[in-house]
């Protein structure tokens, strides 16, 4: 029961300081987007096209051909991973936006433990000697007294 109370207290702390937490969530979205911009599927596709043209031109040179073929294989794997990463990024942004919507729509504090909300929002709870850290799936951690 104390753990449930701590979660309610953490969520209420977030609701009590909406602007601060919403600003942090915006920073988290920006961070997720910046991290994904370094490698895009389109960028990889362009590099692959250039290398495939080089491969055709260097077909007579076995060493150059093998190096380019290896690089093409690596880029294809990277493109596949980037596609997965993009889907993950989009899901993270959706979760963050969902939390922002939840925060902005709440006009009152929680009065009791909400299991559905916890499943949707809580990533991890860490119990320390003097406090409990509630980590949300959106990159926000809230400390409450134990």
JSON list of C-alpha atoms in Angstrom, two decimals:
[
{"chain": "A", "resi": 1, "resn": "UNK", "atom": "CA", "xyz": [0.00, 0.00, 0.00]},
{"chain": "A", "resi": 2, "resn": "UNK", "atom": "CA", "xyz": [2.90, 2.38, 0.75]},
{"chain": "A", "resi": 3, "resn": "UNK", "atom": "CA", "xyz": [4.19, 1.86, -2.80]},
{"chain": "A", "resi": 4, "resn": "UNK", "atom": "CA", "xyz": [0.80, 2.73, -4.28]},
{"chain": "A", "resi": 5, "resn": "UNK", "atom": "CA", "xyz": [0.69, 5.85, -2.10]},
{"chain": "A", "resi": 6, "resn": "UNK", "atom": "CA", "xyz": [4.15, 6.84, -3.34]},
{"chain": "A", "resi": 7, "resn": "UNK", "atom": "CA", "xyz": [3.05, 6.47, -6.96]},
{"chain": "A", "resi": 8, "resn": "UNK", "atom": "CA", "xyz": [-0.06, 8.60, -6.32]},
{"chain": "A", "resi": 9, "resn": "UNK", "atom": "CA", "xyz": [2.14, 11.19, -4.59]},
{"chain": "A", "resi": 10, "resn": "UNK", "atom": "CA", "xyz": [4.59, 11.22, -7.54]},
{"chain": "A", "resi": 11, "resn": "UNK", "atom": "CA", "xyz": [1.83, 11.68, -10.10]},
{"chain": "A", "resi": 12, "resn": "UNK", "atom": "CA", "xyz": [0.26, 14.44, -7.99]},
{"chain": "A", "resi": 13, "resn": "UNK", "atom": "CA", "xyz": [3.66, 16.12, -7.73]},
{"chain": "A", "resi": 14, "resn": "UNK", "atom": "CA", "xyz": [3.83, 16.10, -11.52]},
{"chain": "A", "resi": 15, "resn": "UNK", "atom": "CA", "xyz": [0.28, 17.47, -11.81]},
{"chain": "A", "resi": 16, "resn": "UNK", "atom": "CA", "xyz": [1.08, 20.19, -9.28]},
{"chain": "A", "resi": 17, "resn": "UNK", "atom": "CA", "xyz": [3.98, 21.45, -11.39]},
{"chain": "A", "resi": 18, "resn": "UNK", "atom": "CA", "xyz": [2.48, 21.00, -14.85]},
{"chain": "A", "resi": 19, "resn": "UNK", "atom": "CA", "xyz": [4.48, 23.66, -16.65]},
{"chain": "A", "resi": 20, "resn": "UNK", "atom": "CA", "xyz": [7.83, 22.36, -15.43]},
{"chain": "A", "resi": 21, "resn": "UNK", "atom": "CA", "xyz": [7.07, 18.75, -16.36]},
{"chain": "A", "resi": 22, "resn": "UNK", "atom": "CA", "xyz": [5.56, 19.71, -19.71]},
{"chain": "A", "resi": 23, "resn": "UNK", "atom": "CA", "xyz": [8.70, 21.72, -20.50]},
{"chain": "A", "resi": 24, "resn": "UNK", "atom": "CA", "xyz": [10.82, 18.67, -19.62]},
{"chain": "A", "resi": 25, "resn": "UNK", "atom": "CA", "xyz": [8.65, 16.48, -21.86]},
{"chain": "A", "resi": 26, "resn": "UNK", "atom": "CA", "xyz": [9.13, 18.94, -24.76]},
{"chain": "A", "resi": 27, "resn": "UNK", "atom": "CA", "xyz": [12.89, 18.72, -24.24]},
{"chain": "A", "resi": 28, "resn": "UNK", "atom": "CA", "xyz": [12.62, 14.92, -24.27]},
{"chain": "A", "resi": 29, "resn": "UNK", "atom": "CA", "xyz": [10.76, 15.01, -27.59]},
{"chain": "A", "resi": 30, "resn": "UNK", "atom": "CA", "xyz": [13.39, 17.32, -29.06]},
{"chain": "A", "resi": 31, "resn": "UNK", "atom": "CA", "xyz": [16.13, 14.99, -27.81]},
{"chain": "A", "resi": 32, "resn": "UNK", "atom": "CA", "xyz": [14.47, 11.93, -29.39]},
{"chain": "A", "resi": 33, "resn": "UNK", "atom": "CA", "xyz": [14.07, 13.76, -32.69]},
{"chain": "A", "resi": 34, "resn": "UNK", "atom": "CA", "xyz": [17.66, 15.08, -32.69]},
{"chain": "A", "resi": 35, "resn": "UNK", "atom": "CA", "xyz": [19.02, 11.60, -32.00]},
{"chain": "A", "resi": 36, "resn": "UNK", "atom": "CA", "xyz": [17.11, 10.19, -34.97]},
{"chain": "A", "resi": 37, "resn": "UNK", "atom": "CA", "xyz": [18.14, 12.90, -37.43]},
{"chain": "A", "resi": 38, "resn": "UNK", "atom": "CA", "xyz": [21.74, 11.76, -37.69]},
{"chain": "A", "resi": 39, "resn": "UNK", "atom": "CA", "xyz": [20.81, 8.68, -39.69]},
{"chain": "A", "resi": 40, "resn": "UNK", "atom": "CA", "xyz": [17.73, 8.61, -41.86]},
{"chain": "A", "resi": 41, "resn": "UNK", "atom": "CA", "xyz": [16.48, 5.89, -44.15]},
{"chain": "A", "resi": 42, "resn": "UNK", "atom": "CA", "xyz": [16.57, 8.38, -47.04]},
{"chain": "A", "resi": 43, "resn": "UNK", "atom": "CA", "xyz": [20.19, 9.30, -46.29]},
{"chain": "A", "resi": 44, "resn": "UNK", "atom": "CA", "xyz": [21.18, 5.64, -46.22]},
{"chain": "A", "resi": 45, "resn": "UNK", "atom": "CA", "xyz": [19.27, 5.03, -49.45]},
{"chain": "A", "resi": 46, "resn": "UNK", "atom": "CA", "xyz": [21.21, 7.81, -51.16]},
{"chain": "A", "resi": 47, "resn": "UNK", "atom": "CA", "xyz": [24.53, 6.36, -50.00]},
{"chain": "A", "resi": 48, "resn": "UNK", "atom": "CA", "xyz": [23.44, 2.92, -51.23]},
{"chain": "A", "resi": 49, "resn": "UNK", "atom": "CA", "xyz": [22.63, 4.26, -54.70]},
{"chain": "A", "resi": 50, "resn": "UNK", "atom": "CA", "xyz": [26.02, 5.96, -54.96]},
{"chain": "A", "resi": 51, "resn": "UNK", "atom": "CA", "xyz": [27.82, 2.80, -53.82]},
{"chain": "A", "resi": 52, "resn": "UNK", "atom": "CA", "xyz": [25.87, 0.59, -56.21]},
{"chain": "A", "resi": 53, "resn": "UNK", "atom": "CA", "xyz": [26.93, 2.84, -59.08]},
{"chain": "A", "resi": 54, "resn": "UNK", "atom": "CA", "xyz": [30.53, 2.64, -57.87]},
{"chain": "A", "resi": 55, "resn": "UNK", "atom": "CA", "xyz": [30.21, -1.12, -57.63]},
{"chain": "A", "resi": 56, "resn": "UNK", "atom": "CA", "xyz": [29.23, -1.34, -61.28]},
{"chain": "A", "resi": 57, "resn": "UNK", "atom": "CA", "xyz": [32.15, 0.90, -62.29]},
{"chain": "A", "resi": 58, "resn": "UNK", "atom": "CA", "xyz": [34.70, -1.08, -60.24]},
{"chain": "A", "resi": 59, "resn": "UNK", "atom": "CA", "xyz": [33.56, -4.56, -61.22]},
{"chain": "A", "resi": 60, "resn": "UNK", "atom": "CA", "xyz": [36.95, -5.19, -62.81]},
{"chain": "A", "resi": 61, "resn": "UNK", "atom": "CA", "xyz": [38.88, -4.53, -59.58]},
{"chain": "A", "resi": 62, "resn": "UNK", "atom": "CA", "xyz": [38.22, -7.41, -57.17]},
{"chain": "A", "resi": 63, "resn": "UNK", "atom": "CA", "xyz": [39.52, -5.59, -54.04]},
{"chain": "A", "resi": 64, "resn": "UNK", "atom": "CA", "xyz": [37.51, -2.40, -54.62]},
{"chain": "A", "resi": 65, "resn": "UNK", "atom": "CA", "xyz": [34.48, -4.49, -55.58]},
{"chain": "A", "resi": 66, "resn": "UNK", "atom": "CA", "xyz": [34.62, -6.47, -52.31]},
{"chain": "A", "resi": 67, "resn": "UNK", "atom": "CA", "xyz": [35.05, -3.32, -50.20]},
{"chain": "A", "resi": 68, "resn": "UNK", "atom": "CA", "xyz": [32.08, -1.63, -51.83]},
{"chain": "A", "resi": 69, "resn": "UNK", "atom": "CA", "xyz": [29.97, -4.79, -51.60]},
{"chain": "A", "resi": 70, "resn": "UNK", "atom": "CA", "xyz": [30.77, -5.02, -47.86]},
{"chain": "A", "resi": 71, "resn": "UNK", "atom": "CA", "xyz": [29.80, -1.38, -47.39]},
{"chain": "A", "resi": 72, "resn": "UNK", "atom": "CA", "xyz": [26.53, -1.94, -49.27]},
{"chain": "A", "resi": 73, "resn": "UNK", "atom": "CA", "xyz": [25.73, -4.91, -47.03]},
{"chain": "A", "resi": 74, "resn": "UNK", "atom": "CA", "xyz": [26.51, -2.83, -43.92]},
{"chain": "A", "resi": 75, "resn": "UNK", "atom": "CA", "xyz": [24.33, 0.04, -45.12]},
{"chain": "A", "resi": 76, "resn": "UNK", "atom": "CA", "xyz": [21.43, -2.31, -45.86]},
{"chain": "A", "resi": 77, "resn": "UNK", "atom": "CA", "xyz": [21.62, -3.63, -42.31]},
{"chain": "A", "resi": 78, "resn": "UNK", "atom": "CA", "xyz": [21.84, -0.06, -41.00]},
{"chain": "A", "resi": 79, "resn": "UNK", "atom": "CA", "xyz": [18.80, 0.93, -43.07]},
{"chain": "A", "resi": 80, "resn": "UNK", "atom": "CA", "xyz": [16.81, -1.95, -41.55]},
{"chain": "A", "resi": 81, "resn": "UNK", "atom": "CA", "xyz": [17.88, -0.96, -38.01]},
{"chain": "A", "resi": 82, "resn": "UNK", "atom": "CA", "xyz": [17.08, 2.70, -38.74]},
{"chain": "A", "resi": 83, "resn": "UNK", "atom": "CA", "xyz": [13.57, 1.71, -39.83]},
{"chain": "A", "resi": 84, "resn": "UNK", "atom": "CA", "xyz": [13.10, -0.09, -36.50]},
{"chain": "A", "resi": 85, "resn": "UNK", "atom": "CA", "xyz": [14.60, 2.87, -34.61]},
{"chain": "A", "resi": 86, "resn": "UNK", "atom": "CA", "xyz": [12.24, 5.26, -36.39]},
{"chain": "A", "resi": 87, "resn": "UNK", "atom": "CA", "xyz": [9.22, 3.20, -35.30]},
{"chain": "A", "resi": 88, "resn": "UNK", "atom": "CA", "xyz": [10.56, 3.18, -31.73]},
{"chain": "A", "resi": 89, "resn": "UNK", "atom": "CA", "xyz": [11.12, 6.95, -31.84]},
{"chain": "A", "resi": 90, "resn": "UNK", "atom": "CA", "xyz": [7.60, 7.54, -33.12]},
{"chain": "A", "resi": 91, "resn": "UNK", "atom": "CA", "xyz": [6.21, 5.42, -30.29]},
{"chain": "A", "resi": 92, "resn": "UNK", "atom": "CA", "xyz": [8.27, 7.37, -27.72]},
{"chain": "A", "resi": 93, "resn": "UNK", "atom": "CA", "xyz": [6.99, 10.67, -29.07]},
{"chain": "A", "resi": 94, "resn": "UNK", "atom": "CA", "xyz": [3.41, 9.36, -29.01]},
{"chain": "A", "resi": 95, "resn": "UNK", "atom": "CA", "xyz": [3.80, 8.30, -25.36]},
{"chain": "A", "resi": 96, "resn": "UNK", "atom": "CA", "xyz": [5.25, 11.68, -24.41]},
{"chain": "A", "resi": 97, "resn": "UNK", "atom": "CA", "xyz": [2.43, 13.49, -26.21]},
{"chain": "A", "resi": 98, "resn": "UNK", "atom": "CA", "xyz": [-0.11, 11.25, -24.45]},
{"chain": "A", "resi": 99, "resn": "UNK", "atom": "CA", "xyz": [1.37, 12.19, -21.08]},
{"chain": "A", "resi": 100, "resn": "UNK", "atom": "CA", "xyz": [1.33, 15.86, -22.00]},
{"chain": "A", "resi": 101, "resn": "UNK", "atom": "CA", "xyz": [-2.35, 15.55, -22.91]},
{"chain": "A", "resi": 102, "resn": "UNK", "atom": "CA", "xyz": [-3.06, 13.76, -19.64]},
{"chain": "A", "resi": 103, "resn": "UNK", "atom": "CA", "xyz": [-1.24, 16.41, -17.60]},
{"chain": "A", "resi": 104, "resn": "UNK", "atom": "CA", "xyz": [-2.99, 19.31, -19.32]},
{"chain": "A", "resi": 105, "resn": "UNK", "atom": "CA", "xyz": [-6.45, 17.72, -18.98]},
{"chain": "A", "resi": 106, "resn": "UNK", "atom": "CA", "xyz": [-6.18, 16.99, -15.25]},
{"chain": "A", "resi": 107, "resn": "UNK", "atom": "CA", "xyz": [-7.90, 19.62, -13.14]},
{"chain": "A", "resi": 108, "resn": "UNK", "atom": "CA", "xyz": [-7.68, 17.72, -9.87]},
{"chain": "A", "resi": 109, "resn": "UNK", "atom": "CA", "xyz": [-5.17, 15.53, -8.09]},
{"chain": "A", "resi": 110, "resn": "UNK", "atom": "CA", "xyz": [-5.42, 11.76, -7.90]},
{"chain": "A", "resi": 111, "resn": "UNK", "atom": "CA", "xyz": [-7.13, 10.60, -4.74]},
{"chain": "A", "resi": 112, "resn": "UNK", "atom": "CA", "xyz": [-6.46, 6.92, -5.22]},
{"chain": "A", "resi": 113, "resn": "UNK", "atom": "CA", "xyz": [-4.18, 4.51, -7.04]},
{"chain": "A", "resi": 114, "resn": "UNK", "atom": "CA", "xyz": [-5.06, 4.13, -10.74]},
{"chain": "A", "resi": 115, "resn": "UNK", "atom": "CA", "xyz": [-3.69, 0.83, -12.07]},
{"chain": "A", "resi": 116, "resn": "UNK", "atom": "CA", "xyz": [-4.49, 1.63, -15.73]},
{"chain": "A", "resi": 117, "resn": "UNK", "atom": "CA", "xyz": [-2.59, 4.91, -15.49]},
{"chain": "A", "resi": 118, "resn": "UNK", "atom": "CA", "xyz": [0.35, 3.18, -13.81]},
{"chain": "A", "resi": 119, "resn": "UNK", "atom": "CA", "xyz": [0.57, 0.54, -16.54]},
{"chain": "A", "resi": 120, "resn": "UNK", "atom": "CA", "xyz": [0.47, 3.25, -19.19]},
{"chain": "A", "resi": 121, "resn": "UNK", "atom": "CA", "xyz": [2.98, 5.62, -17.59]},
{"chain": "A", "resi": 122, "resn": "UNK", "atom": "CA", "xyz": [5.32, 3.95, -15.09]},
{"chain": "A", "resi": 123, "resn": "UNK", "atom": "CA", "xyz": [8.57, 2.46, -16.37]},
{"chain": "A", "resi": 124, "resn": "UNK", "atom": "CA", "xyz": [10.24, 1.62, -13.08]},
{"chain": "A", "resi": 125, "resn": "UNK", "atom": "CA", "xyz": [10.02, 2.25, -9.35]},
{"chain": "A", "resi": 126, "resn": "UNK", "atom": "CA", "xyz": [13.20, 2.26, -7.27]},
{"chain": "A", "resi": 127, "resn": "UNK", "atom": "CA", "xyz": [13.02, 2.09, -3.49]},
{"chain": "A", "resi": 128, "resn": "UNK", "atom": "CA", "xyz": [15.87, 3.82, -1.64]},
{"chain": "A", "resi": 129, "resn": "UNK", "atom": "CA", "xyz": [16.48, 4.12, 2.12]},
{"chain": "A", "resi": 130, "resn": "UNK", "atom": "CA", "xyz": [14.96, 7.59, 2.38]},
{"chain": "A", "resi": 131, "resn": "UNK", "atom": "CA", "xyz": [12.90, 8.03, -0.80]},
{"chain": "A", "resi": 132, "resn": "UNK", "atom": "CA", "xyz": [11.25, 6.33, -3.74]},
{"chain": "A", "resi": 133, "resn": "UNK", "atom": "CA", "xyz": [12.03, 7.21, -7.36]},
{"chain": "A", "resi": 134, "resn": "UNK", "atom": "CA", "xyz": [9.17, 6.80, -9.81]},
{"chain": "A", "resi": 135, "resn": "UNK", "atom": "CA", "xyz": [10.47, 6.72, -13.37]},
{"chain": "A", "resi": 136, "resn": "UNK", "atom": "CA", "xyz": [7.96, 7.39, -16.13]},
{"chain": "A", "resi": 137, "resn": "UNK", "atom": "CA", "xyz": [8.18, 5.90, -19.62]},
{"chain": "A", "resi": 138, "resn": "UNK", "atom": "CA", "xyz": [8.62, 9.41, -20.98]},
{"chain": "A", "resi": 139, "resn": "UNK", "atom": "CA", "xyz": [12.06, 10.16, -19.56]},
{"chain": "A", "resi": 140, "resn": "UNK", "atom": "CA", "xyz": [10.89, 11.86, -16.36]},
{"chain": "A", "resi": 141, "resn": "UNK", "atom": "CA", "xyz": [11.82, 10.73, -12.86]},
{"chain": "A", "resi": 142, "resn": "UNK", "atom": "CA", "xyz": [10.06, 11.90, -9.70]},
{"chain": "A", "resi": 143, "resn": "UNK", "atom": "CA", "xyz": [11.43, 11.44, -6.18]},
{"chain": "A", "resi": 144, "resn": "UNK", "atom": "CA", "xyz": [9.03, 11.17, -3.26]},
{"chain": "A", "resi": 145, "resn": "UNK", "atom": "CA", "xyz": [9.77, 10.73, 0.44]},
{"chain": "A", "resi": 146, "resn": "UNK", "atom": "CA", "xyz": [9.52, 7.14, 1.63]}
]
